[in-house]
């Protein structure tokens, strides 16, 4: 486990991954499987200081506090990887290079034990905790009312947030920015039950995944630190049901970003005429199209800093992706890194003079933080966001979780949205939206509540279930 709050995350990743021989690390694995051991974990929005962001952030006291975790990563040398599309399960491990070493025998023993356990699990049809969750209940309260009923409070209430929207529009009119991705946060302190019951976080994630299925969902438990690490990891979890890919790089250096800008609630029953109309309205919305196009242009620029000239393209523009609760407007931006020459990439992501290739991790740095969570132009807009959000760190929300593989330095990372994070006795739910000149402050507040609502409902549901279990246990003890 690595806490890289006080060192450069890119150097940390490159040093470890470069120590693995690509050819030796992929024996027996299909070409399409990008992860072949390596780093998995989460990067906070504040990791921007180590990437392509304004220098003034380097002295930002809010993100340099002792409690800030900028990046939290595991180096995974043993893993079970599930390919849901092809219905395949892979057990993999890294070993020291060389013939019949003790390390090799230990790896083979682990593989044998793990594959046996996997087969038993499949035979027993093991189900996760979400199978025990009750059916969705009807909630008549709006998002804010429900959140407040279980102890959450917005950082900016409705009036304060709408005032910040108006300030964003003033910055746009003054020519400082085109689009500001403003965010808000629901927070709650001293959640005693979560401190005492570690499995509750996993149950919360399963429930979130059940109620809000998403292709880039993730759960991380960073609570197992020891020694000095405990100061940073003693109480930290990330539960994320993100529908958005930030950036992916395959083993051939092909990059893909899929920014989301534009959200509208679905209409039940799903697929009905009104639901179809809602999707069509989103796809033809002048405001939402403008939001999306500006971020597409931003990402085209970010990728062009690393990619071969002429390879940056937009194969998918303003496409609708539908999820259980919302329709989203999604575009796809791709590019290809220059092919490797005889030079050697250094830990800082740069190359020797005779090698013009940009390393995958450097390409990641050029694009981070995700443009869909900043606005455009990125430099100036992040400064405006910093001011409007009271210089408060976003932490893991708006950052990224993913993996950085030993296989040709491939990686795949999401944008941390639709998430619950928990650290040092504080639970946080982030939500926000892109502000343009066409934004209506009241509608933007409604979008923030829409994005947070399903997460808040899930937290409330899990806690009601926990309370019922306690009541039953107390009654049984009394009886």
GROMACS .gro file of C-alpha atoms in nm:
model
  479
    1UNK     CA    1   0.000   0.000   0.000
    2UNK     CA    2   0.127   0.343  -0.088
    3UNK     CA    3   0.027   0.675   0.062
    4UNK     CA    4   0.174   0.915  -0.190
    5UNK     CA    5   0.047   1.233  -0.027
    6UNK     CA    6   0.403   1.357   0.017
    7UNK     CA    7   0.564   1.230  -0.303
    8UNK     CA    8   0.486   1.246  -0.673
    9UNK     CA    9   0.228   0.981  -0.762
   10UNK     CA   10   0.356   0.948  -1.121
   11UNK     CA   11   0.711   0.876  -1.004
   12UNK     CA   12   0.574   0.625  -0.755
   13UNK     CA   13   0.381   0.442  -1.029
   14UNK     CA   14   0.651   0.454  -1.295
   15UNK     CA   15   0.929   0.333  -1.065
   16UNK     CA   16   0.737   0.023  -0.963
   17UNK     CA   17   0.578  -0.060  -1.299
   18UNK     CA   18   0.902  -0.013  -1.493
   19UNK     CA   19   1.062  -0.280  -1.274
   20UNK     CA   20   0.835  -0.542  -1.434
   21UNK     CA   21   0.928  -0.692  -1.770
   22UNK     CA   22   0.630  -0.656  -2.003
   23UNK     CA   23   0.700  -0.974  -2.192
   24UNK     CA   24   0.725  -1.183  -1.878
   25UNK     CA   25   0.423  -1.025  -1.709
   26UNK     CA   26   0.157  -1.131  -1.958
   27UNK     CA   27   0.205  -1.504  -2.014
   28UNK     CA   28  -0.126  -1.679  -2.063
   29UNK     CA   29  -0.336  -1.361  -2.071
   30UNK     CA   30  -0.545  -1.249  -2.371
   31UNK     CA   31  -0.434  -0.931  -2.547
   32UNK     CA   32  -0.758  -0.750  -2.461
   33UNK     CA   33  -0.697  -0.789  -2.085
   34UNK     CA   34  -0.513  -0.470  -1.991
   35UNK     CA   35  -0.459  -0.533  -1.621
   36UNK     CA   36  -0.168  -0.765  -1.547
   37UNK     CA   37  -0.098  -0.664  -1.187
   38UNK     CA   38   0.016  -0.314  -1.100
   39UNK     CA   39  -0.133  -0.019  -0.913
   40UNK     CA   40  -0.499   0.024  -0.825
   41UNK     CA   41  -0.638   0.305  -0.618
   42UNK     CA   42  -0.766   0.657  -0.611
   43UNK     CA   43  -0.634   1.003  -0.692
   44UNK     CA   44  -0.791   1.310  -0.537
   45UNK     CA   45  -0.882   1.619  -0.736
   46UNK     CA   46  -0.595   1.790  -0.553
   47UNK     CA   47  -0.346   1.564  -0.735
   48UNK     CA   48  -0.380   1.835  -1.002
   49UNK     CA   49  -0.078   1.998  -0.833
   50UNK     CA   50   0.141   1.722  -0.979
   51UNK     CA   51  -0.015   1.743  -1.323
   52UNK     CA   52  -0.099   2.016  -1.568
   53UNK     CA   53  -0.245   2.275  -1.329
   54UNK     CA   54  -0.163   2.630  -1.215
   55UNK     CA   55   0.148   2.664  -1.001
   56UNK     CA   56  -0.035   2.865  -0.734
   57UNK     CA   57  -0.197   2.545  -0.608
   58UNK     CA   58   0.142   2.421  -0.486
   59UNK     CA   59   0.120   2.651  -0.184
   60UNK     CA   60  -0.249   2.589  -0.120
   61UNK     CA   61  -0.289   2.527   0.253
   62UNK     CA   62  -0.625   2.352   0.209
   63UNK     CA   63  -0.468   2.066   0.011
   64UNK     CA   64  -0.141   2.047   0.204
   65UNK     CA   65  -0.296   1.981   0.543
   66UNK     CA   66  -0.184   1.680   0.744
   67UNK     CA   67  -0.516   1.506   0.689
   68UNK     CA   68  -0.525   1.542   0.311
   69UNK     CA   69  -0.478   1.221   0.113
   70UNK     CA   70  -0.393   1.326  -0.240
   71UNK     CA   71  -0.344   0.974  -0.369
   72UNK     CA   72  -0.395   0.631  -0.216
   73UNK     CA   73  -0.276   0.326  -0.409
   74UNK     CA   74  -0.219  -0.045  -0.368
   75UNK     CA   75   0.054  -0.221  -0.563
   76UNK     CA   76  -0.125  -0.545  -0.653
   77UNK     CA   77   0.106  -0.838  -0.720
   78UNK     CA   78  -0.170  -1.098  -0.676
   79UNK     CA   79  -0.515  -1.045  -0.826
   80UNK     CA   80  -0.839  -1.206  -0.937
   81UNK     CA   81  -0.975  -1.033  -1.248
   82UNK     CA   82  -1.329  -1.092  -1.376
   83UNK     CA   83  -1.413  -1.028  -1.742
   84UNK     CA   84  -1.791  -0.981  -1.722
   85UNK     CA   85  -1.842  -0.958  -2.099
   86UNK     CA   86  -1.664  -1.284  -2.181
   87UNK     CA   87  -1.758  -1.449  -1.851
   88UNK     CA   88  -1.397  -1.535  -1.772
   89UNK     CA   89  -1.208  -1.524  -1.443
   90UNK     CA   90  -0.829  -1.488  -1.425
   91UNK     CA   91  -0.600  -1.542  -1.127
   92UNK     CA   92  -0.262  -1.374  -1.175
   93UNK     CA   93   0.053  -1.310  -0.976
   94UNK     CA   94   0.391  -1.145  -1.026
   95UNK     CA   95   0.708  -1.342  -0.952
   96UNK     CA   96   1.079  -1.275  -0.951
   97UNK     CA   97   1.244  -1.337  -1.287
   98UNK     CA   98   1.445  -1.658  -1.305
   99UNK     CA   99   1.411  -2.038  -1.298
  100UNK     CA  100   1.238  -2.225  -1.015
  101UNK     CA  101   1.291  -1.976  -0.736
  102UNK     CA  102   1.121  -1.996  -0.397
  103UNK     CA  103   0.915  -1.696  -0.508
  104UNK     CA  104   0.791  -1.895  -0.809
  105UNK     CA  105   0.684  -2.192  -0.595
  106UNK     CA  106   0.496  -1.960  -0.358
  107UNK     CA  107   0.322  -1.799  -0.656
  108UNK     CA  108   0.218  -2.137  -0.796
  109UNK     CA  109   0.082  -2.239  -0.456
  110UNK     CA  110  -0.119  -1.915  -0.435
  111UNK     CA  111  -0.258  -1.971  -0.786
  112UNK     CA  112  -0.365  -2.326  -0.700
  113UNK     CA  113  -0.536  -2.217  -0.377
  114UNK     CA  114  -0.705  -1.919  -0.539
  115UNK     CA  115  -0.840  -2.108  -0.840
  116UNK     CA  116  -0.978  -2.374  -0.604
  117UNK     CA  117  -1.153  -2.105  -0.399
  118UNK     CA  118  -1.292  -1.943  -0.715
  119UNK     CA  119  -1.435  -2.275  -0.834
  120UNK     CA  120  -1.596  -2.337  -0.495
  121UNK     CA  121  -1.752  -1.991  -0.501
  122UNK     CA  122  -1.897  -2.051  -0.847
  123UNK     CA  123  -2.033  -2.388  -0.749
  124UNK     CA  124  -2.192  -2.251  -0.433
  125UNK     CA  125  -2.334  -1.953  -0.626
  126UNK     CA  126  -2.214  -1.711  -0.359
  127UNK     CA  127  -2.426  -1.395  -0.343
  128UNK     CA  128  -2.316  -1.058  -0.216
  129UNK     CA  129  -2.486  -0.850   0.050
  130UNK     CA  130  -2.695  -0.653  -0.198
  131UNK     CA  131  -2.917  -0.960  -0.247
  132UNK     CA  132  -3.047  -0.899   0.104
  133UNK     CA  133  -3.138  -0.536   0.042
  134UNK     CA  134  -3.509  -0.454   0.059
  135UNK     CA  135  -3.694  -0.334  -0.245
  136UNK     CA  136  -3.686   0.036  -0.322
  137UNK     CA  137  -3.919   0.233  -0.100
  138UNK     CA  138  -4.118   0.534  -0.211
  139UNK     CA  139  -3.954   0.856  -0.090
  140UNK     CA  140  -4.168   1.169  -0.090
  141UNK     CA  141  -3.902   1.406   0.048
  142UNK     CA  142  -3.678   1.599  -0.187
  143UNK     CA  143  -3.303   1.528  -0.179
  144UNK     CA  144  -3.219   1.804   0.068
  145UNK     CA  145  -3.497   1.711   0.309
  146UNK     CA  146  -3.399   1.344   0.302
  147UNK     CA  147  -3.029   1.428   0.346
  148UNK     CA  148  -3.098   1.654   0.643
  149UNK     CA  149  -3.320   1.387   0.801
  150UNK     CA  150  -3.017   1.155   0.825
  151UNK     CA  151  -2.773   1.422   0.940
  152UNK     CA  152  -2.621   1.560   0.618
  153UNK     CA  153  -2.576   1.928   0.544
  154UNK     CA  154  -2.488   2.104   0.219
  155UNK     CA  155  -2.166   2.304   0.219
  156UNK     CA  156  -2.360   2.567   0.023
  157UNK     CA  157  -2.735   2.580   0.074
  158UNK     CA  158  -2.973   2.652  -0.213
  159UNK     CA  159  -2.943   3.032  -0.197
  160UNK     CA  160  -2.564   3.025  -0.154
  161UNK     CA  161  -2.516   2.783  -0.443
  162UNK     CA  162  -2.742   2.981  -0.674
  163UNK     CA  163  -2.547   3.296  -0.587
  164UNK     CA  164  -2.224   3.119  -0.685
  165UNK     CA  165  -2.386   3.020  -1.015
  166UNK     CA  166  -2.455   3.388  -1.081
  167UNK     CA  167  -2.095   3.475  -0.992
  168UNK     CA  168  -1.976   3.207  -1.237
  169UNK     CA  169  -2.186   3.368  -1.508
  170UNK     CA  170  -2.033   3.706  -1.427
  171UNK     CA  171  -1.688   3.553  -1.478
  172UNK     CA  172  -1.809   3.420  -1.813
  173UNK     CA  173  -1.941   3.762  -1.918
  174UNK     CA  174  -1.611   3.921  -1.812
  175UNK     CA  175  -1.425   3.685  -2.045
  176UNK     CA  176  -1.240   3.478  -1.785
  177UNK     CA  177  -1.399   3.144  -1.877
  178UNK     CA  178  -1.653   2.975  -2.102
  179UNK     CA  179  -1.779   2.711  -1.861
  180UNK     CA  180  -1.739   2.654  -1.486
  181UNK     CA  181  -1.795   2.307  -1.338
  182UNK     CA  182  -1.917   2.413  -0.997
  183UNK     CA  183  -1.966   2.154  -0.722
  184UNK     CA  184  -2.128   2.123  -0.383
  185UNK     CA  185  -2.099   1.864  -0.106
  186UNK     CA  186  -2.320   1.699   0.152
  187UNK     CA  187  -2.123   1.616   0.467
  188UNK     CA  188  -2.195   1.445   0.796
  189UNK     CA  189  -1.966   1.409   1.095
  190UNK     CA  190  -1.920   1.139   1.363
  191UNK     CA  191  -2.100   0.847   1.205
  192UNK     CA  192  -2.052   0.605   1.493
  193UNK     CA  193  -2.199   0.295   1.331
  194UNK     CA  194  -1.955   0.317   1.039
  195UNK     CA  195  -1.659   0.342   1.275
  196UNK     CA  196  -1.765   0.023   1.452
  197UNK     CA  197  -1.880  -0.189   1.155
  198UNK     CA  198  -1.631  -0.221   0.871
  199UNK     CA  199  -1.853  -0.445   0.658
  200UNK     CA  200  -2.110  -0.164   0.643
  201UNK     CA  201  -1.902   0.022   0.384
  202UNK     CA  202  -1.901  -0.281   0.158
  203UNK     CA  203  -2.274  -0.324   0.210
  204UNK     CA  204  -2.322   0.041   0.119
  205UNK     CA  205  -2.125  -0.010  -0.203
  206UNK     CA  206  -2.322  -0.321  -0.298
  207UNK     CA  207  -2.648  -0.136  -0.241
  208UNK     CA  208  -2.522   0.160  -0.443
  209UNK     CA  209  -2.423  -0.069  -0.729
  210UNK     CA  210  -2.760  -0.244  -0.711
  211UNK     CA  211  -2.961   0.078  -0.721
  212UNK     CA  212  -2.732   0.273  -0.954
  213UNK     CA  213  -2.551   0.027  -1.186
  214UNK     CA  214  -2.260   0.193  -1.366
  215UNK     CA  215  -1.971   0.072  -1.584
  216UNK     CA  216  -1.693   0.241  -1.382
  217UNK     CA  217  -1.804   0.155  -1.030
  218UNK     CA  218  -1.537   0.095  -0.766
  219UNK     CA  219  -1.492   0.021  -0.396
  220UNK     CA  220  -1.171   0.081  -0.201
  221UNK     CA  221  -1.095   0.006   0.162
  222UNK     CA  222  -0.787   0.197   0.279
  223UNK     CA  223  -0.833   0.118   0.646
  224UNK     CA  224  -0.560  -0.145   0.687
  225UNK     CA  225  -0.262   0.084   0.733
  226UNK     CA  226   0.009   0.020   0.988
  227UNK     CA  227   0.271   0.239   1.149
  228UNK     CA  228   0.299   0.583   0.991
  229UNK     CA  229   0.040   0.499   0.725
  230UNK     CA  230  -0.232   0.485   0.989
  231UNK     CA  231  -0.229   0.863   1.024
  232UNK     CA  232  -0.362   0.878   0.669
  233UNK     CA  233  -0.552   0.554   0.618
  234UNK     CA  234  -0.698   0.457   0.954
  235UNK     CA  235  -1.052   0.540   0.847
  236UNK     CA  236  -1.093   0.587   0.472
  237UNK     CA  237  -1.329   0.427   0.219
  238UNK     CA  238  -1.438   0.513  -0.135
  239UNK     CA  239  -1.773   0.388  -0.273
  240UNK     CA  240  -1.822   0.499  -0.632
  241UNK     CA  241  -2.089   0.422  -0.897
  242UNK     CA  242  -1.948   0.635  -1.176
  243UNK     CA  243  -2.082   0.618  -1.532
  244UNK     CA  244  -1.789   0.820  -1.670
  245UNK     CA  245  -1.453   0.711  -1.806
  246UNK     CA  246  -1.184   0.975  -1.762
  247UNK     CA  247  -0.905   0.821  -1.968
  248UNK     CA  248  -0.793   0.480  -2.088
  249UNK     CA  249  -0.467   0.376  -2.251
  250UNK     CA  250  -0.430   0.028  -2.398
  251UNK     CA  251  -0.106  -0.167  -2.441
  252UNK     CA  252  -0.058  -0.012  -2.788
  253UNK     CA  253  -0.075   0.347  -2.667
  254UNK     CA  254  -0.432   0.417  -2.783
  255UNK     CA  255  -0.603   0.674  -2.558
  256UNK     CA  256  -0.978   0.710  -2.508
  257UNK     CA  257  -1.174   0.967  -2.303
  258UNK     CA  258  -1.552   0.967  -2.265
  259UNK     CA  259  -1.661   1.296  -2.106
  260UNK     CA  260  -2.017   1.334  -1.979
  261UNK     CA  261  -2.183   1.673  -1.994
  262UNK     CA  262  -2.562   1.685  -1.994
  263UNK     CA  263  -2.795   1.502  -1.755
  264UNK     CA  264  -3.172   1.459  -1.739
  265UNK     CA  265  -3.390   1.242  -1.516
  266UNK     CA  266  -3.551   0.932  -1.665
  267UNK     CA  267  -3.928   0.890  -1.667
  268UNK     CA  268  -4.093   0.574  -1.539
  269UNK     CA  269  -4.185   0.330  -1.671
  270UNK     CA  270  -3.845   0.328  -1.837
  271UNK     CA  271  -3.869   0.325  -2.215
  272UNK     CA  272  -4.210   0.488  -2.228
  273UNK     CA  273  -4.285   0.771  -2.472
  274UNK     CA  274  -4.209   1.039  -2.211
  275UNK     CA  275  -3.878   0.871  -2.125
  276UNK     CA  276  -3.779   0.863  -2.493
  277UNK     CA  277  -3.879   1.229  -2.524
  278UNK     CA  278  -3.661   1.321  -2.225
  279UNK     CA  279  -3.358   1.164  -2.399
  280UNK     CA  280  -3.439   1.344  -2.721
  281UNK     CA  281  -3.480   1.675  -2.539
  282UNK     CA  282  -3.136   1.629  -2.381
  283UNK     CA  283  -2.970   1.548  -2.711
  284UNK     CA  284  -3.118   1.857  -2.879
  285UNK     CA  285  -3.067   2.098  -2.587
  286UNK     CA  286  -2.862   2.400  -2.699
  287UNK     CA  287  -2.722   2.449  -2.348
  288UNK     CA  288  -2.624   2.085  -2.293
  289UNK     CA  289  -2.473   2.060  -2.641
  290UNK     CA  290  -2.262   2.369  -2.568
  291UNK     CA  291  -2.144   2.225  -2.234
  292UNK     CA  292  -2.041   1.899  -2.397
  293UNK     CA  293  -1.872   2.055  -2.699
  294UNK     CA  294  -1.656   2.281  -2.484
  295UNK     CA  295  -1.528   1.984  -2.282
  296UNK     CA  296  -1.470   1.785  -2.603
  297UNK     CA  297  -1.250   2.069  -2.731
  298UNK     CA  298  -1.070   2.082  -2.396
  299UNK     CA  299  -0.995   1.709  -2.410
  300UNK     CA  300  -0.886   1.730  -2.773
  301UNK     CA  301  -0.628   1.982  -2.654
  302UNK     CA  302  -0.525   1.770  -2.351
  303UNK     CA  303  -0.474   1.460  -2.566
  304UNK     CA  304  -0.293   1.654  -2.840
  305UNK     CA  305  -0.018   1.738  -2.588
  306UNK     CA  306   0.078   1.370  -2.579
  307UNK     CA  307  -0.051   1.212  -2.902
  308UNK     CA  308   0.088   1.176  -3.251
  309UNK     CA  309  -0.014   1.465  -3.474
  310UNK     CA  310  -0.332   1.383  -3.665
  311UNK     CA  311  -0.445   1.097  -3.441
  312UNK     CA  312  -0.676   1.294  -3.208
  313UNK     CA  313  -1.031   1.238  -3.327
  314UNK     CA  314  -1.391   1.245  -3.201
  315UNK     CA  315  -1.558   0.921  -3.317
  316UNK     CA  316  -1.864   0.976  -3.095
  317UNK     CA  317  -2.019   1.319  -3.045
  318UNK     CA  318  -2.322   1.403  -2.828
  319UNK     CA  319  -2.445   1.045  -2.788
  320UNK     CA  320  -2.713   0.944  -2.537
  321UNK     CA  321  -2.626   0.682  -2.274
  322UNK     CA  322  -2.916   0.574  -2.055
  323UNK     CA  323  -2.883   0.447  -1.699
  324UNK     CA  324  -3.142   0.342  -1.446
  325UNK     CA  325  -3.212   0.693  -1.317
  326UNK     CA  326  -3.074   0.936  -1.577
  327UNK     CA  327  -2.996   0.991  -1.945
  328UNK     CA  328  -2.646   1.129  -2.006
  329UNK     CA  329  -2.494   1.313  -2.303
  330UNK     CA  330  -2.159   1.148  -2.379
  331UNK     CA  331  -1.883   1.208  -2.634
  332UNK     CA  332  -1.574   1.003  -2.714
  333UNK     CA  333  -1.228   1.152  -2.783
  334UNK     CA  334  -0.939   0.929  -2.894
  335UNK     CA  335  -0.573   0.964  -2.984
  336UNK     CA  336  -0.256   0.756  -3.019
  337UNK     CA  337   0.077   0.804  -2.843
  338UNK     CA  338   0.386   0.814  -3.067
  339UNK     CA  339   0.541   0.470  -3.114
  340UNK     CA  340   0.842   0.374  -2.901
  341UNK     CA  341   1.189   0.431  -3.038
  342UNK     CA  342   1.524   0.326  -2.892
  343UNK     CA  343   1.525   0.576  -2.608
  344UNK     CA  344   1.427   0.519  -2.248
  345UNK     CA  345   1.140   0.681  -2.060
  346UNK     CA  346   1.236   0.825  -1.724
  347UNK     CA  347   1.038   0.815  -1.400
  348UNK     CA  348   0.919   1.170  -1.456
  349UNK     CA  349   0.740   1.056  -1.771
  350UNK     CA  350   0.983   1.232  -2.008
  351UNK     CA  351   1.210   1.061  -2.253
  352UNK     CA  352   1.569   1.078  -2.378
  353UNK     CA  353   1.635   1.320  -2.661
  354UNK     CA  354   1.640   1.038  -2.916
  355UNK     CA  355   1.298   0.915  -2.801
  356UNK     CA  356   1.004   1.142  -2.877
  357UNK     CA  357   0.749   0.911  -2.714
  358UNK     CA  358   0.542   1.048  -2.428
  359UNK     CA  359   0.485   0.784  -2.159
  360UNK     CA  360   0.126   0.681  -2.079
  361UNK     CA  361   0.153   0.821  -1.725
  362UNK     CA  362   0.267   1.158  -1.865
  363UNK     CA  363  -0.033   1.158  -2.098
  364UNK     CA  364  -0.248   1.100  -1.791
  365UNK     CA  365  -0.088   1.398  -1.620
  366UNK     CA  366  -0.149   1.623  -1.919
  367UNK     CA  367  -0.523   1.551  -1.899
  368UNK     CA  368  -0.573   1.549  -1.520
  369UNK     CA  369  -0.789   1.668  -1.352
  370UNK     CA  370  -1.081   1.555  -1.570
  371UNK     CA  371  -1.197   1.842  -1.788
  372UNK     CA  372  -1.560   1.750  -1.727
  373UNK     CA  373  -1.505   1.849  -1.362
  374UNK     CA  374  -1.323   2.177  -1.428
  375UNK     CA  375  -1.458   2.362  -1.729
  376UNK     CA  376  -1.276   2.554  -1.998
  377UNK     CA  377  -1.016   2.693  -2.028
  378UNK     CA  378  -0.883   2.463  -1.758
  379UNK     CA  379  -0.611   2.681  -1.599
  380UNK     CA  380  -0.818   2.990  -1.537
  381UNK     CA  381  -1.134   2.800  -1.456
  382UNK     CA  382  -0.970   2.592  -1.182
  383UNK     CA  383  -0.864   2.918  -1.021
  384UNK     CA  384  -1.223   3.047  -1.034
  385UNK     CA  385  -1.351   2.718  -0.889
  386UNK     CA  386  -1.097   2.738  -0.608
  387UNK     CA  387  -1.229   3.081  -0.516
  388UNK     CA  388  -1.601   2.996  -0.546
  389UNK     CA  389  -1.571   2.674  -0.347
  390UNK     CA  390  -1.414   2.862  -0.055
  391UNK     CA  391  -1.074   2.703  -0.116
  392UNK     CA  392  -1.216   2.377   0.021
  393UNK     CA  393  -1.061   2.058  -0.118
  394UNK     CA  394  -1.284   1.831  -0.323
  395UNK     CA  395  -1.063   1.537  -0.221
  396UNK     CA  396  -1.158   1.209  -0.391
  397UNK     CA  397  -1.474   1.355  -0.548
  398UNK     CA  398  -1.389   1.491  -0.897
  399UNK     CA  399  -1.069   1.287  -0.889
  400UNK     CA  400  -1.018   0.945  -1.039
  401UNK     CA  401  -1.002   0.578  -0.943
  402UNK     CA  402  -0.855   0.312  -1.166
  403UNK     CA  403  -0.558   0.091  -1.240
  404UNK     CA  404  -0.210   0.142  -1.382
  405UNK     CA  405  -0.096  -0.191  -1.521
  406UNK     CA  406   0.240  -0.362  -1.554
  407UNK     CA  407   0.129  -0.456  -1.904
  408UNK     CA  408   0.294  -0.200  -2.135
  409UNK     CA  409   0.200   0.073  -1.884
  410UNK     CA  410  -0.170   0.050  -1.978
  411UNK     CA  411  -0.427   0.216  -1.753
  412UNK     CA  412  -0.800   0.277  -1.719
  413UNK     CA  413  -0.940   0.544  -1.486
  414UNK     CA  414  -1.283   0.689  -1.418
  415UNK     CA  415  -1.415   1.023  -1.296
  416UNK     CA  416  -1.523   1.000  -0.931
  417UNK     CA  417  -1.886   1.109  -0.939
  418UNK     CA  418  -2.201   0.946  -0.793
  419UNK     CA  419  -1.991   0.857  -0.493
  420UNK     CA  420  -1.973   0.834  -0.115
  421UNK     CA  421  -1.638   0.887   0.054
  422UNK     CA  422  -1.565   0.838   0.422
  423UNK     CA  423  -1.258   0.956   0.607
  424UNK     CA  424  -1.176   1.038   0.968
  425UNK     CA  425  -1.536   1.035   1.085
  426UNK     CA  426  -1.675   1.239   0.795
  427UNK     CA  427  -1.899   1.105   0.519
  428UNK     CA  428  -1.915   1.313   0.202
  429UNK     CA  429  -2.137   1.307  -0.109
  430UNK     CA  430  -2.034   1.540  -0.392
  431UNK     CA  431  -2.255   1.676  -0.670
  432UNK     CA  432  -2.233   1.958  -0.919
  433UNK     CA  433  -2.288   2.072  -1.274
  434UNK     CA  434  -2.148   2.281  -1.557
  435UNK     CA  435  -2.240   2.650  -1.553
  436UNK     CA  436  -2.260   2.842  -1.881
  437UNK     CA  437  -2.412   3.174  -1.980
  438UNK     CA  438  -2.737   2.987  -2.062
  439UNK     CA  439  -2.763   2.822  -1.719
  440UNK     CA  440  -3.072   2.886  -1.507
  441UNK     CA  441  -2.966   2.889  -1.138
  442UNK     CA  442  -3.284   2.716  -1.019
  443UNK     CA  443  -3.252   2.441  -1.280
  444UNK     CA  444  -2.884   2.393  -1.192
  445UNK     CA  445  -2.977   2.347  -0.825
  446UNK     CA  446  -3.231   2.087  -0.935
  447UNK     CA  447  -2.960   1.903  -1.129
  448UNK     CA  448  -2.735   1.895  -0.822
  449UNK     CA  449  -3.018   1.742  -0.618
  450UNK     CA  450  -3.095   1.493  -0.896
  451UNK     CA  451  -2.735   1.369  -0.902
  452UNK     CA  452  -2.710   1.339  -0.524
  453UNK     CA  453  -3.058   1.197  -0.461
  454UNK     CA  454  -2.998   0.832  -0.550
  455UNK     CA  455  -2.682   0.827  -0.338
  456UNK     CA  456  -2.863   0.982  -0.040
  457UNK     CA  457  -3.153   0.737  -0.079
  458UNK     CA  458  -2.909   0.445  -0.078
  459UNK     CA  459  -2.735   0.563   0.238
  460UNK     CA  460  -3.074   0.610   0.409
  461UNK     CA  461  -3.188   0.266   0.296
  462UNK     CA  462  -2.876   0.087   0.423
  463UNK     CA  463  -2.902   0.264   0.757
  464UNK     CA  464  -3.272   0.176   0.793
  465UNK     CA  465  -3.178  -0.187   0.730
  466UNK     CA  466  -2.905  -0.167   0.994
  467UNK     CA  467  -3.147  -0.014   1.244
  468UNK     CA  468  -3.404  -0.290   1.181
  469UNK     CA  469  -3.138  -0.555   1.237
  470UNK     CA  470  -3.040  -0.392   1.567
  471UNK     CA  471  -3.401  -0.374   1.681
  472UNK     CA  472  -3.449  -0.744   1.602
  473UNK     CA  473  -3.127  -0.829   1.785
  474UNK     CA  474  -3.224  -0.621   2.089
  475UNK     CA  475  -3.570  -0.778   2.096
  476UNK     CA  476  -3.423  -1.128   2.070
  477UNK     CA  477  -3.187  -1.054   2.359
  478UNK     CA  478  -3.472  -0.919   2.570
  479UNK     CA  479  -3.694  -1.218   2.489
   0.00000   0.00000   0.00000
